[in-house]
Short mmCIF file of C-alpha atoms and ligand atoms in Angstrom, two decimals:
data_model
loop_
_atom_site.label_atom_id
_atom_site.label_comp_id
_atom_site.label_asym_id
_atom_site.label_seq_id
_atom_site.Cartn_x
_atom_site.Cartn_y
_atom_site.Cartn_z
CA MET O 19 0.02 -0.10 -0.03
CA SER O 20 1.37 3.48 -0.99
CA LYS O 21 0.39 7.03 0.18
CA ILE O 22 0.57 9.76 -2.30
CA VAL O 23 0.16 13.23 -0.77
CA ILE O 24 -0.48 16.35 -3.03
CA LEU O 25 0.04 19.78 -1.90
CA GLY O 26 -2.26 22.17 -3.64
CA ALA O 27 -5.55 21.76 -5.37
CA GLY O 28 -5.01 24.25 -8.40
CA ILE O 29 -4.84 22.93 -11.90
CA SER O 30 -1.83 20.69 -11.34
CA GLY O 31 -2.69 19.34 -7.80
CA HIS O 32 -6.29 18.45 -8.73
CA VAL O 33 -5.14 16.86 -12.14
CA ALA O 34 -2.61 14.78 -10.42
CA ALA O 35 -5.16 13.78 -7.71
CA ALA O 36 -7.87 12.88 -10.30
CA HIS O 37 -5.58 10.70 -12.41
CA LEU O 38 -4.09 9.03 -9.43
CA ARG O 39 -7.34 7.97 -7.93
CA ARG O 40 -8.82 6.88 -11.11
CA LYS O 41 -5.90 4.42 -11.87
CA LEU O 42 -4.70 3.27 -8.57
CA SER O 43 -6.70 0.75 -6.66
CA LYS O 44 -8.34 1.76 -3.40
CA GLU O 45 -5.73 0.06 -1.31
CA HIS O 46 -3.51 3.14 -2.14
CA ASP O 47 -4.24 6.40 -0.48
CA VAL O 48 -4.35 9.62 -2.45
CA VAL O 49 -4.63 12.80 -0.03
CA VAL O 50 -4.72 16.43 -0.96
CA VAL O 51 -3.71 19.14 1.30
CA SER O 52 -4.72 22.67 0.29
CA PRO O 53 -5.77 25.81 2.22
CA ASN O 54 -8.56 26.72 -0.04
CA GLY O 55 -11.65 24.58 0.31
CA ASN O 56 -12.68 25.50 -3.42
CA TYR O 57 -11.35 24.49 -6.79
CA GLN O 58 -11.23 27.76 -8.92
CA TRP O 59 -10.86 27.78 -12.74
CA ILE O 60 -8.51 30.68 -12.84
CA PRO O 61 -8.49 31.65 -16.45
CA SER O 62 -12.25 32.62 -16.01
CA ASN O 63 -11.30 35.16 -13.34
CA ILE O 64 -11.00 37.60 -16.36
CA TRP O 65 -14.78 37.58 -16.82
CA VAL O 66 -15.41 37.85 -13.05
CA GLY O 67 -13.20 40.92 -13.17
CA ILE O 68 -15.57 42.63 -15.71
CA GLY O 69 -18.68 41.46 -14.00
CA ARG O 70 -19.72 38.95 -16.68
CA MET O 71 -19.48 36.05 -14.49
CA LYS O 72 -19.99 35.62 -10.76
CA SER O 73 -17.13 33.97 -8.69
CA LYS O 74 -19.57 31.12 -7.94
CA GLN O 75 -19.55 30.10 -11.46
CA ILE O 76 -15.97 29.47 -11.70
CA LEU O 77 -15.51 27.35 -8.21
CA PHE O 78 -16.94 24.56 -6.60
CA PRO O 79 -16.23 23.15 -3.04
CA LEU O 80 -13.63 20.26 -2.95
CA ALA O 81 -14.51 18.30 0.02
CA PRO O 82 -17.71 16.77 -1.15
CA LEU O 83 -16.05 15.75 -4.59
CA TYR O 84 -13.04 14.25 -2.78
CA LYS O 85 -15.22 12.33 -0.33
CA LYS O 86 -17.39 10.87 -3.05
CA LYS O 87 -14.21 9.88 -5.09
CA GLY O 88 -12.36 8.53 -2.20
CA ILE O 89 -9.68 11.18 -2.28
CA GLY O 90 -8.54 12.34 1.36
CA PHE O 91 -8.65 16.03 1.82
CA LYS O 92 -7.18 18.26 4.57
CA GLN O 93 -7.93 21.98 4.35
CA ALA O 94 -4.57 23.11 5.57
CA LYS O 95 -1.57 24.63 4.34
CA ALA O 96 2.11 22.97 4.02
CA MET O 97 4.55 24.59 6.14
CA SER O 98 7.75 22.59 6.07
CA PHE O 99 9.31 19.52 4.47
CA PHE O 100 11.02 16.61 6.35
CA PRO O 101 11.94 14.19 3.40
CA GLU O 102 13.70 11.89 5.79
CA GLY O 103 11.18 11.96 8.69
CA ASP O 104 12.73 12.99 11.99
CA ALA O 105 13.80 11.43 15.37
CA THR O 106 10.16 10.38 16.06
CA GLU O 107 8.65 9.89 12.80
CA GLU O 108 10.32 7.22 10.38
CA LYS O 109 8.53 8.07 7.22
CA PRO O 110 8.87 11.10 5.36
CA TYR O 111 6.40 13.76 6.09
CA VAL O 112 5.14 17.33 5.36
CA LEU O 113 4.29 19.60 8.53
CA VAL O 114 0.98 21.19 7.72
CA GLU O 115 -1.22 23.71 9.49
CA HIS O 116 -5.02 23.25 9.52
CA VAL O 117 -6.84 26.54 8.50
CA VAL O 118 -10.45 25.80 9.37
CA GLY O 119 -12.76 24.21 11.87
CA GLU O 120 -11.73 22.86 15.32
CA ASN O 121 -8.36 21.91 14.14
CA LYS O 122 -7.71 25.58 12.99
CA GLY O 123 -4.10 26.39 13.87
CA LYS O 124 -3.01 22.98 14.61
CA GLU O 125 -0.08 21.29 13.15
CA GLU O 126 -0.06 17.76 11.68
CA LYS O 127 2.69 15.66 10.30
CA VAL O 128 1.33 14.23 7.08
CA SER O 129 3.58 11.22 6.02
CA TYR O 130 3.91 10.00 2.65
CA ASP O 131 5.47 7.44 0.09
CA TYR O 132 5.36 9.93 -2.67
CA LEU O 133 4.86 13.72 -2.64
CA ILE O 134 3.59 16.00 -5.17
CA ASN O 135 4.30 19.65 -4.49
CA ALA O 136 1.73 21.51 -6.80
CA THR O 137 1.59 24.67 -4.67
CA GLY O 138 1.87 27.00 -7.73
CA PRO O 139 3.19 30.50 -7.03
CA LYS O 140 2.87 32.83 -3.97
CA LEU O 141 1.35 36.03 -5.36
CA ASN O 142 3.99 38.31 -4.12
CA PHE O 143 2.46 41.64 -3.72
CA GLU O 144 4.98 42.53 -1.07
CA ALA O 145 7.73 42.67 -3.63
CA THR O 146 6.17 46.02 -4.83
CA GLU O 147 5.80 48.70 -2.27
CA GLY O 148 2.04 49.60 -1.99
CA LEU O 149 0.69 47.02 -4.56
CA ILE O 150 -2.09 45.77 -2.37
CA PRO O 151 -5.33 44.28 -4.18
CA GLY O 152 -8.18 46.69 -3.60
CA GLN O 153 -6.12 49.54 -2.12
CA ASN O 154 -4.29 52.38 -3.81
CA LYS O 155 -6.91 51.97 -6.56
CA THR O 156 -4.91 48.85 -7.83
CA TYR O 157 -6.42 45.48 -8.31
CA SER O 158 -5.59 42.00 -9.33
CA VAL O 159 -7.43 39.22 -11.00
CA CYS O 160 -5.21 36.38 -9.89
CA THR O 161 -7.71 34.93 -7.65
CA TYR O 162 -11.66 34.92 -7.42
CA THR O 163 -11.75 37.15 -4.61
CA HIS O 164 -9.27 39.54 -6.11
CA ALA O 165 -11.38 39.58 -9.29
CA ASP O 166 -14.47 40.32 -7.33
CA HIS O 167 -12.92 43.38 -5.91
CA ALA O 168 -11.64 44.39 -9.43
CA TRP O 169 -15.11 44.40 -10.80
CA GLU O 170 -16.48 46.42 -7.70
CA GLY O 171 -13.73 48.94 -8.57
CA LEU O 172 -14.32 48.94 -12.31
CA HIS O 173 -18.32 48.97 -11.78
CA ALA O 174 -17.65 52.13 -9.56
CA LEU O 175 -15.55 53.75 -12.08
CA ILE O 176 -17.90 53.14 -14.93
CA GLY O 177 -20.46 54.84 -12.81
CA GLU O 178 -18.40 57.86 -12.34
CA MET O 179 -17.66 57.90 -16.15
CA LYS O 180 -21.35 57.94 -16.87
CA LYS O 181 -21.62 60.92 -14.79
CA GLY O 182 -19.06 62.69 -16.94
CA LYS O 183 -15.76 61.98 -15.24
CA LYS O 184 -12.67 61.26 -17.44
CA VAL O 185 -10.43 58.64 -16.23
CA LYS O 186 -7.13 56.83 -16.67
CA ILE O 187 -6.97 53.06 -16.68
CA LEU O 188 -3.69 51.28 -16.26
CA ILE O 189 -3.29 47.50 -16.91
CA GLY O 190 -0.22 45.27 -16.98
CA THR O 191 2.67 44.00 -14.63
CA GLY O 192 3.29 45.43 -11.14
CA HIS O 193 6.98 44.41 -10.92
CA ALA O 194 10.07 44.38 -13.04
CA LYS O 195 10.21 40.42 -13.04
CA ALA O 196 6.43 39.82 -13.09
CA THR O 197 5.08 37.20 -15.45
CA CYS O 198 1.55 36.33 -16.58
CA GLN O 199 1.45 39.16 -19.18
CA GLY O 200 -1.33 36.98 -21.06
CA ALA O 201 -3.85 37.50 -18.22
CA ALA O 202 -3.17 41.24 -18.02
CA PHE O 203 -3.36 41.33 -21.94
CA GLU O 204 -6.72 39.30 -21.72
CA TYR O 205 -8.04 41.75 -18.96
CA ILE O 206 -7.22 44.99 -20.72
CA LEU O 207 -9.01 43.86 -23.93
CA ASN O 208 -12.11 42.81 -21.99
CA VAL O 209 -12.11 46.04 -19.86
CA GLU O 210 -11.88 47.99 -23.18
CA GLN O 211 -14.71 46.06 -24.79
CA GLU O 212 -16.69 46.51 -21.64
CA LEU O 213 -16.37 50.43 -21.64
CA ARG O 214 -17.57 50.31 -25.12
CA LYS O 215 -20.75 48.24 -24.10
CA HIS O 216 -21.39 50.85 -21.33
CA LYS O 217 -20.94 53.59 -23.98
CA VAL O 218 -18.16 55.27 -21.80
CA ARG O 219 -15.04 54.40 -24.03
CA ASP O 220 -14.51 57.93 -24.91
CA MET O 221 -14.21 58.77 -21.21
CA ALA O 222 -11.14 56.72 -20.60
CA GLU O 223 -7.65 56.61 -21.65
CA ILE O 224 -6.34 52.96 -21.39
CA THR O 225 -2.73 52.33 -20.99
CA TRP O 226 -0.81 48.88 -21.09
CA ILE O 227 2.35 48.81 -18.87
CA SER O 228 4.65 46.07 -18.95
CA ASN O 229 8.24 44.80 -18.28
CA GLU O 230 8.34 43.31 -21.62
CA TYR O 231 10.87 44.62 -24.09
CA GLN O 232 8.34 44.38 -27.06
CA LEU O 233 4.73 43.99 -27.10
CA GLY O 234 3.72 40.29 -27.46
CA ASP O 235 6.73 38.96 -25.75
CA PHE O 236 4.49 37.26 -23.09
CA GLY O 237 7.64 36.03 -21.37
CA MET O 238 8.44 33.77 -24.13
CA ASP O 239 10.61 36.08 -26.11
CA GLY O 240 7.85 36.84 -28.46
CA MET O 241 7.06 34.63 -31.41
CA LEU O 242 6.82 34.46 -35.25
CA LEU O 243 3.07 33.32 -36.02
CA SER O 244 1.40 32.16 -38.96
CA TYR O 245 -1.61 34.50 -39.30
CA GLY O 246 -4.03 33.30 -42.06
CA SER O 247 -1.81 33.03 -45.05
CA LEU O 248 0.68 35.74 -43.58
CA THR O 249 3.63 35.16 -41.25
CA MET O 250 3.55 37.88 -38.45
CA LYS O 251 5.55 38.66 -35.50
CA SER O 252 3.62 38.76 -32.17
CA ASN O 253 4.70 42.21 -31.40
CA GLU O 254 3.11 43.39 -34.69
CA MET O 255 -0.22 41.32 -33.92
CA VAL O 256 -0.55 43.07 -30.56
CA GLU O 257 0.44 46.38 -31.88
CA MET O 258 -2.27 46.14 -34.55
CA ILE O 259 -4.87 45.07 -31.75
CA PHE O 260 -3.78 47.89 -29.41
CA GLU O 261 -3.85 50.50 -32.21
CA ASP O 262 -7.20 49.42 -33.44
CA ARG O 263 -8.52 49.67 -29.77
CA GLU O 264 -6.72 52.98 -29.07
CA ILE O 265 -4.90 51.34 -26.24
CA LYS O 266 -1.50 53.04 -25.34
CA TRP O 267 1.69 51.16 -24.20
CA ILE O 268 4.49 51.71 -21.91
CA LEU O 269 7.25 48.90 -22.35
CA GLY O 270 10.42 47.87 -20.49
CA ALA O 271 8.79 49.32 -17.17
CA GLY O 272 9.74 47.67 -13.85
CA VAL O 273 6.96 49.08 -11.40
CA GLN O 274 8.78 49.72 -8.07
CA LYS O 275 6.13 51.61 -6.04
CA ILE O 276 2.59 52.31 -5.89
CA GLU O 277 0.88 55.35 -4.13
CA ASP O 278 -2.65 55.99 -4.31
CA GLY O 279 -3.30 56.64 -7.89
CA THR O 280 0.29 56.73 -9.08
CA ALA O 281 2.63 53.93 -10.29
CA HIS O 282 6.34 54.63 -10.00
CA TYR O 283 8.58 52.84 -12.32
CA GLU O 284 12.04 52.64 -13.85
CA ASN O 285 12.48 51.96 -17.70
CA LEU O 286 15.07 50.15 -19.45
CA ALA O 287 16.66 53.54 -20.35
CA GLY O 288 17.10 53.96 -16.51
CA GLU O 289 14.75 56.76 -16.33
CA LYS O 290 12.42 56.89 -13.17
CA LYS O 291 8.93 57.87 -14.25
CA SER O 292 5.54 57.66 -12.80
CA GLU O 293 2.08 57.14 -14.25
CA THR O 294 -1.33 58.28 -12.75
CA TYR O 295 -4.39 56.27 -13.03
CA ASP O 296 -7.82 55.95 -11.56
CA PHE O 297 -8.14 52.12 -11.78
CA ALA O 298 -5.24 49.79 -12.34
CA MET O 299 -4.86 46.01 -12.53
CA LEU O 300 -1.24 45.04 -12.09
CA ILE O 301 -0.10 41.50 -11.95
CA PRO O 302 2.40 40.92 -8.91
CA SER O 303 5.70 38.98 -9.14
CA PHE O 304 5.26 35.25 -8.48
CA SER O 305 7.67 33.56 -6.05
CA GLY O 306 8.24 30.36 -4.09
CA HIS O 307 6.19 30.09 -0.94
CA GLY O 308 9.36 30.02 1.19
CA PHE O 309 9.13 26.61 2.64
CA LYS O 310 11.90 25.31 4.68
CA ALA O 311 13.18 21.62 4.62
CA TYR O 312 14.99 19.58 7.44
CA ASP O 313 16.86 16.21 7.44
CA LYS O 314 16.36 13.51 9.94
CA THR O 315 18.61 15.34 12.50
CA ASN O 316 16.70 18.69 11.96
CA THR O 317 19.51 20.25 10.06
CA ASP O 318 18.29 22.83 7.45
CA ILE O 319 18.49 21.28 3.93
CA THR O 320 16.21 23.76 2.15
CA ASP O 321 18.68 24.29 -0.55
CA LYS O 322 18.38 20.46 -1.48
CA LEU O 323 14.76 21.05 -2.16
CA PHE O 324 14.18 24.80 -3.20
CA LYS O 325 15.76 27.60 -5.12
CA GLY O 326 12.79 29.78 -4.51
CA PHE O 327 10.62 27.30 -6.25
CA MET O 328 11.23 23.48 -6.02
CA LEU O 329 14.30 21.93 -7.50
CA VAL O 330 13.62 19.41 -10.16
CA ASP O 331 15.56 17.64 -13.05
CA ALA O 332 16.57 20.75 -14.68
CA ASP O 333 20.03 22.06 -15.59
CA TYR O 334 20.30 24.99 -13.10
CA THR O 335 24.05 25.84 -14.03
CA ALA O 336 24.31 29.54 -14.25
CA LYS O 337 25.24 30.41 -17.98
CA PRO O 338 24.85 33.33 -20.45
CA TYR O 339 21.61 33.87 -22.50
CA GLU O 340 23.58 32.69 -25.52
CA GLU O 341 24.23 29.11 -24.04
CA TRP O 342 20.71 28.49 -22.94
CA SER O 343 19.11 25.43 -24.38
CA VAL O 344 15.83 23.70 -24.43
CA GLN O 345 17.65 20.73 -22.78
CA ASP O 346 18.03 22.82 -19.71
CA TRP O 347 14.33 22.34 -19.01
CA PRO O 348 13.06 19.48 -16.71
CA GLU O 349 11.26 16.40 -18.25
CA THR O 350 10.12 14.44 -15.07
CA TYR O 351 9.60 17.18 -12.39
CA GLN O 352 11.44 14.82 -9.87
CA ASN O 353 13.61 16.30 -7.08
CA PRO O 354 17.21 15.31 -7.57
CA SER O 355 17.84 14.55 -3.84
CA TYR O 356 14.49 12.90 -2.96
CA LYS O 357 13.24 10.79 -5.80
CA ASN O 358 9.85 10.39 -4.21
CA ILE O 359 9.12 14.13 -4.43
CA PHE O 360 7.79 15.84 -7.67
CA ALA O 361 6.87 19.37 -8.66
CA PRO O 362 4.57 19.95 -11.70
CA GLY O 363 2.95 23.11 -12.82
CA ILE O 364 4.18 26.39 -11.52
CA ALA O 365 5.74 25.00 -8.34
CA PHE O 366 9.00 23.89 -9.99
CA ALA O 367 12.02 26.21 -10.27
CA PRO O 368 12.64 27.14 -13.92
CA PRO O 369 16.32 26.94 -15.02
CA HIS O 370 16.23 30.49 -16.49
CA SER O 371 13.93 32.90 -17.99
CA ILE O 372 12.69 32.44 -21.46
CA SER O 373 12.63 35.99 -22.46
CA LYS O 374 16.01 37.61 -22.98
CA PRO O 375 17.34 39.19 -19.73
CA ARG O 376 17.72 42.97 -19.67
CA LYS O 377 18.97 45.54 -17.40
CA SER O 378 18.57 49.20 -17.12
CA PRO O 379 21.78 51.29 -16.85
CA ASN O 380 21.21 51.29 -13.03
CA GLY O 381 21.61 47.53 -12.86
CA THR O 382 17.68 46.89 -12.59
CA GLU O 383 16.65 43.62 -14.20
CA ILE O 384 13.47 44.45 -16.20
CA PHE O 385 12.02 41.41 -18.16
CA PRO O 386 9.27 38.83 -17.69
CA ALA O 387 9.90 35.56 -15.64
CA PRO O 388 8.86 32.49 -17.59
CA PRO O 389 5.20 32.05 -17.80
CA ARG O 390 3.74 28.50 -16.85
CA THR O 391 0.18 28.41 -18.34
CA GLY O 392 -2.58 25.99 -17.51
CA MET O 393 -2.12 23.37 -20.21
CA PRO O 394 1.54 22.54 -19.34
CA SER O 395 0.50 22.56 -15.60
CA GLY O 396 -2.10 19.91 -16.44
CA ILE O 397 0.14 18.04 -18.75
CA THR O 398 3.13 17.90 -16.22
CA ALA O 399 0.85 16.98 -13.45
CA LYS O 400 -0.59 13.82 -15.34
CA LEU O 401 3.00 12.68 -16.30
CA VAL O 402 4.02 13.12 -12.78
CA ALA O 403 0.86 10.89 -11.77
CA ASP O 404 1.49 8.51 -14.48
CA ASN O 405 5.12 7.82 -13.35
CA ILE O 406 4.00 7.38 -9.63
CA ILE O 407 1.37 4.93 -10.74
CA ASP O 408 3.93 2.95 -12.83
CA SER O 409 6.51 2.98 -10.01
CA ILE O 410 3.78 1.64 -7.70
CA GLN O 411 2.52 -1.01 -9.96
CA ASN O 412 6.10 -2.16 -11.04
CA GLY O 413 7.39 -2.14 -7.74
CA LYS O 414 10.48 -0.17 -8.77
CA GLU O 415 10.96 3.64 -9.89
CA SER O 416 9.71 4.27 -13.42
CA LEU O 417 10.08 7.57 -15.32
CA ALA O 418 8.90 6.40 -18.80
CA HIS O 419 6.49 9.66 -18.94
CA LYS O 420 8.44 12.74 -19.90
CA GLY O 421 7.61 16.12 -21.19
CA SER O 422 9.56 19.53 -21.27
CA LEU O 423 8.28 22.94 -21.96
CA GLY O 424 10.87 22.70 -24.77
CA ASN O 425 8.78 19.97 -26.54
CA MET O 426 5.23 20.95 -25.40
CA GLY O 427 2.97 23.43 -26.87
CA ALA O 428 0.68 25.88 -25.33
CA ALA O 429 -2.53 27.08 -26.52
CA CYS O 430 -3.45 30.50 -24.96
CA ILE O 431 -6.99 31.58 -26.04
CA ALA O 432 -7.17 35.41 -24.66
CA SER O 433 -10.72 36.33 -24.39
CA ALA O 434 -10.87 39.87 -26.09
CA GLY O 435 -14.59 40.68 -24.99
CA TYR O 436 -17.47 38.80 -23.53
CA GLY O 437 -20.54 38.18 -25.60
CA LEU O 438 -22.14 35.46 -27.64
CA THR O 439 -22.55 37.44 -30.89
CA SER O 440 -20.22 40.31 -30.05
CA GLY O 441 -17.33 38.72 -28.11
CA SER O 442 -13.90 38.23 -29.33
CA GLY O 443 -10.83 36.20 -28.66
CA VAL O 444 -7.18 36.25 -29.56
CA SER O 445 -5.98 32.65 -29.92
CA ILE O 446 -2.19 32.22 -30.00
CA THR O 447 -0.83 28.69 -30.22
CA THR O 448 2.81 28.21 -29.53
CA PHE O 449 5.05 25.25 -30.21
CA PRO O 450 7.49 24.70 -28.37
CA ILE O 451 6.94 27.00 -25.37
CA VAL O 452 10.63 27.31 -24.86
CA PRO O 453 12.03 28.22 -28.28
CA ASP O 454 14.31 25.53 -29.75
CA TYR O 455 16.76 27.52 -31.75
CA HIS O 456 18.62 24.38 -33.18
CA LYS O 457 15.42 22.62 -34.49
CA TYR O 458 13.75 25.91 -35.97
CA PRO O 459 16.59 28.23 -36.54
CA LYS O 460 14.78 30.19 -39.19
CA THR O 461 11.53 30.79 -37.39
CA GLN O 462 12.77 32.22 -34.12
CA GLY O 463 12.90 28.75 -32.29
CA ARG O 464 9.22 27.69 -33.03
CA GLN O 465 7.51 25.30 -35.51
CA LEU O 466 5.54 27.82 -37.81
CA GLY O 467 2.52 25.58 -38.78
CA LYS O 468 1.98 24.78 -35.06
CA THR O 469 2.79 28.55 -33.88
CA PHE O 470 -0.09 30.59 -34.92
CA GLY O 471 -2.47 33.53 -34.19
CA GLU O 472 -6.19 34.19 -34.73
CA ILE O 473 -8.51 36.93 -33.84
CA GLY O 474 -12.35 36.89 -33.92
CA LEU O 475 -15.54 35.64 -32.28
CA ALA O 476 -14.65 31.87 -32.66
CA GLY O 477 -11.93 32.55 -30.20
CA HIS O 478 -14.59 33.88 -27.57
CA TRP O 479 -16.66 30.67 -28.21
CA LEU O 480 -13.60 28.39 -27.81
CA LYS O 481 -12.74 30.20 -24.49
CA LEU O 482 -16.44 29.82 -23.15
CA ALA O 483 -16.19 26.14 -24.31
CA LEU O 484 -12.97 25.61 -22.52
CA HIS O 485 -14.44 27.03 -19.27
CA TYR O 486 -17.44 24.62 -19.26
CA ALA O 487 -15.11 21.51 -20.46
CA PHE O 488 -12.52 22.19 -17.80
CA ILE O 489 -15.00 22.74 -15.03
CA TYR O 490 -16.87 19.40 -16.09
CA LYS O 491 -13.56 17.71 -16.33
CA ALA O 492 -12.44 19.17 -12.70
CA LYS O 493 -15.76 17.83 -11.20
CA MET O 494 -14.72 14.41 -12.52
CA LYS O 495 -18.04 13.77 -14.17
CA PRO O 496 -18.59 10.83 -16.56
CA PHE O 497 -15.60 10.19 -18.93
CA TRP O 498 -13.76 13.34 -17.70
CA TRP O 499 -10.51 11.85 -18.48
CA LEU O 500 -11.38 11.95 -22.25
CA ILE O 501 -11.00 15.74 -22.23
CA PRO O 502 -7.37 16.46 -22.69
CA GLU O 503 -5.02 18.59 -20.20
C1 FAD V 25 -6.13 35.82 -14.26
C2 FAD V 25 -5.38 34.59 -14.87
C3 FAD V 25 -5.81 34.14 -16.09
C4 FAD V 25 -5.11 33.00 -16.68
N1 FAD V 25 -5.53 32.64 -17.93
C5 FAD V 25 -5.05 31.41 -18.37
C6 FAD V 25 -5.38 30.97 -19.71
O1 FAD V 25 -6.29 31.50 -20.24
N2 FAD V 25 -4.95 29.83 -20.21
C7 FAD V 25 -4.01 29.22 -19.46
O2 FAD V 25 -3.47 28.26 -20.04
N3 FAD V 25 -3.31 29.61 -18.27
C8 FAD V 25 -3.97 30.81 -17.67
N4 FAD V 25 -3.36 31.27 -16.40
C9 FAD V 25 -2.32 30.55 -15.90
C10 FAD V 25 -2.94 29.38 -15.09
O3 FAD V 25 -4.00 29.70 -14.21
C11 FAD V 25 -1.81 28.67 -14.18
O4 FAD V 25 -0.70 28.12 -15.21
C12 FAD V 25 -2.21 27.39 -13.31
O5 FAD V 25 -3.17 27.90 -12.54
C13 FAD V 25 -1.03 26.89 -12.54
O6 FAD V 25 -1.40 25.71 -11.86
P1 FAD V 25 -0.83 25.30 -10.70
O7 FAD V 25 -1.56 24.18 -10.12
O8 FAD V 25 0.66 25.13 -10.79
O9 FAD V 25 -0.96 26.35 -9.53
P2 FAD V 25 -2.28 27.04 -9.05
O10 FAD V 25 -3.36 26.81 -9.81
O11 FAD V 25 -2.09 28.47 -8.54
O12 FAD V 25 -2.56 26.29 -7.81
C14 FAD V 25 -1.71 26.20 -6.61
C15 FAD V 25 -2.56 25.39 -5.49
O13 FAD V 25 -1.68 25.42 -4.35
C16 FAD V 25 -2.35 25.80 -3.19
N5 FAD V 25 -1.53 26.31 -2.06
C17 FAD V 25 -0.79 27.41 -1.99
N6 FAD V 25 -0.06 27.51 -0.95
C18 FAD V 25 -0.06 26.19 -0.31
C19 FAD V 25 0.35 25.63 0.85
N7 FAD V 25 1.37 26.14 1.65
N8 FAD V 25 0.15 24.40 1.01
C20 FAD V 25 -0.79 23.71 0.30
N9 FAD V 25 -1.29 24.15 -0.89
C21 FAD V 25 -1.09 25.38 -1.17
C22 FAD V 25 -3.28 26.94 -3.75
O14 FAD V 25 -4.54 27.18 -2.73
C23 FAD V 25 -3.76 26.18 -5.03
O15 FAD V 25 -4.82 25.31 -4.88
C24 FAD V 25 -3.96 32.47 -15.93
C25 FAD V 25 -3.74 32.72 -14.74
C26 FAD V 25 -4.30 33.95 -14.19
C27 FAD V 25 -3.71 34.52 -12.80
#
């Protein structure tokens, strides 16, 4: 009998738990530890943030589902890791703290045979002074509660615009190394369309602020896309969209401080500038959760498990940008020191950024951290689960399932406005996510036929279809496993 403990019930953790439970017989335990009692389909936060969906439409409680499916659930947060056990506990364990009910505040040693760390990112608002969701007129759409606040703020602003107030809206990244440009891009297009629907578009100046060197970088060094019968650079595509919608842009900007209605930033030229706003949605930087790890004698071994995020089978050797290769990226998400620990999704430490690193003359690094979107989070979780299943069933370690961001694609369908007949979507499919300049030297590291862009109503329908399909899948309804990650 084996016990598999999964930390986190986001896209990665939930996918891993579902596959493990479906394929392993009931003599094996699958236990999920997560502080939030709900599963949330994060991509649809965008629609919550423009008031087109209620947060209850994008979430559901985990406990009843897990009970029905035979998955153990502890509503608790992981605190520290003991991969060798300790003086009193022989088995490896994670120390967790319960966050609800009569056990609230109580610690528990949760032992395991296999551990999947799927805790995603810490939303590191503290890294930017004054960047607090719902305060200083800045908002976030990274969680459903943030998205609810964002809609409250936007709704109030629309009310003021209807009374004749001219406003400034700022959307983008709130830190020099923030990632998730795609979510901010989606939000700015949705907000723009929403203002048009409310007939107040002419009352707002809308500006994109980002740490990207060029528009359409998305933390992936941009891409060359097939666009209909044309070939187009992603910066040209985004520029076309922004110009069409009269959205201004500020690039190479590392936001350093927020005051009420003012964002202070340094740009790649080393200039210190500021931008005023009446409403801002700025994505924070993402970091690891600051977990600690200890060996059997209680000696700190955090650096064997973490480098901010969790260490896996990547090549972490520090080397210049010119020497980076797709082979640096992990394939099995297994910790090199403790072979029964895995970290799929956002929880693993990337070997380096994907975007070319850039510094201002003052030495400030301003460029996006690598994005890790939902599709690779699901795929890496499934392959980790499959390797654990094989290892249990074969009685010896098996790592046959492999997948690197260097041989995996990402389909990103950015909603560009809600509405069954008037909606829009920008669909960008990239293959591979990490460019392979050896395989595809003439097309900026990507395979052109599989890297393409499209704009139109079909994108909105597709995004809406994905919302329903993935919530169906997450609820583990009949034949859920036929829906791909
Ligand atoms: C607004 C927005 C829109 C997006 N849109 C898209 C999109 O359209 N397409 C796309 O592909 N991707 C999109 N993404 C990215 C996508 O949401 C992420 O790639 C994905 O959620 C990552 O999955 P994950 O499981 O690694 O992390 P998460 O989904 O963040 O899950 C982490 C889990 O860990 C839990 N946790 C945190 N701390 C602890 C702890 N101490 N102990 C135990 N558990 C813990 C959390 O509660 C959560 O359940 C979007 C992201 C945002 C913010």
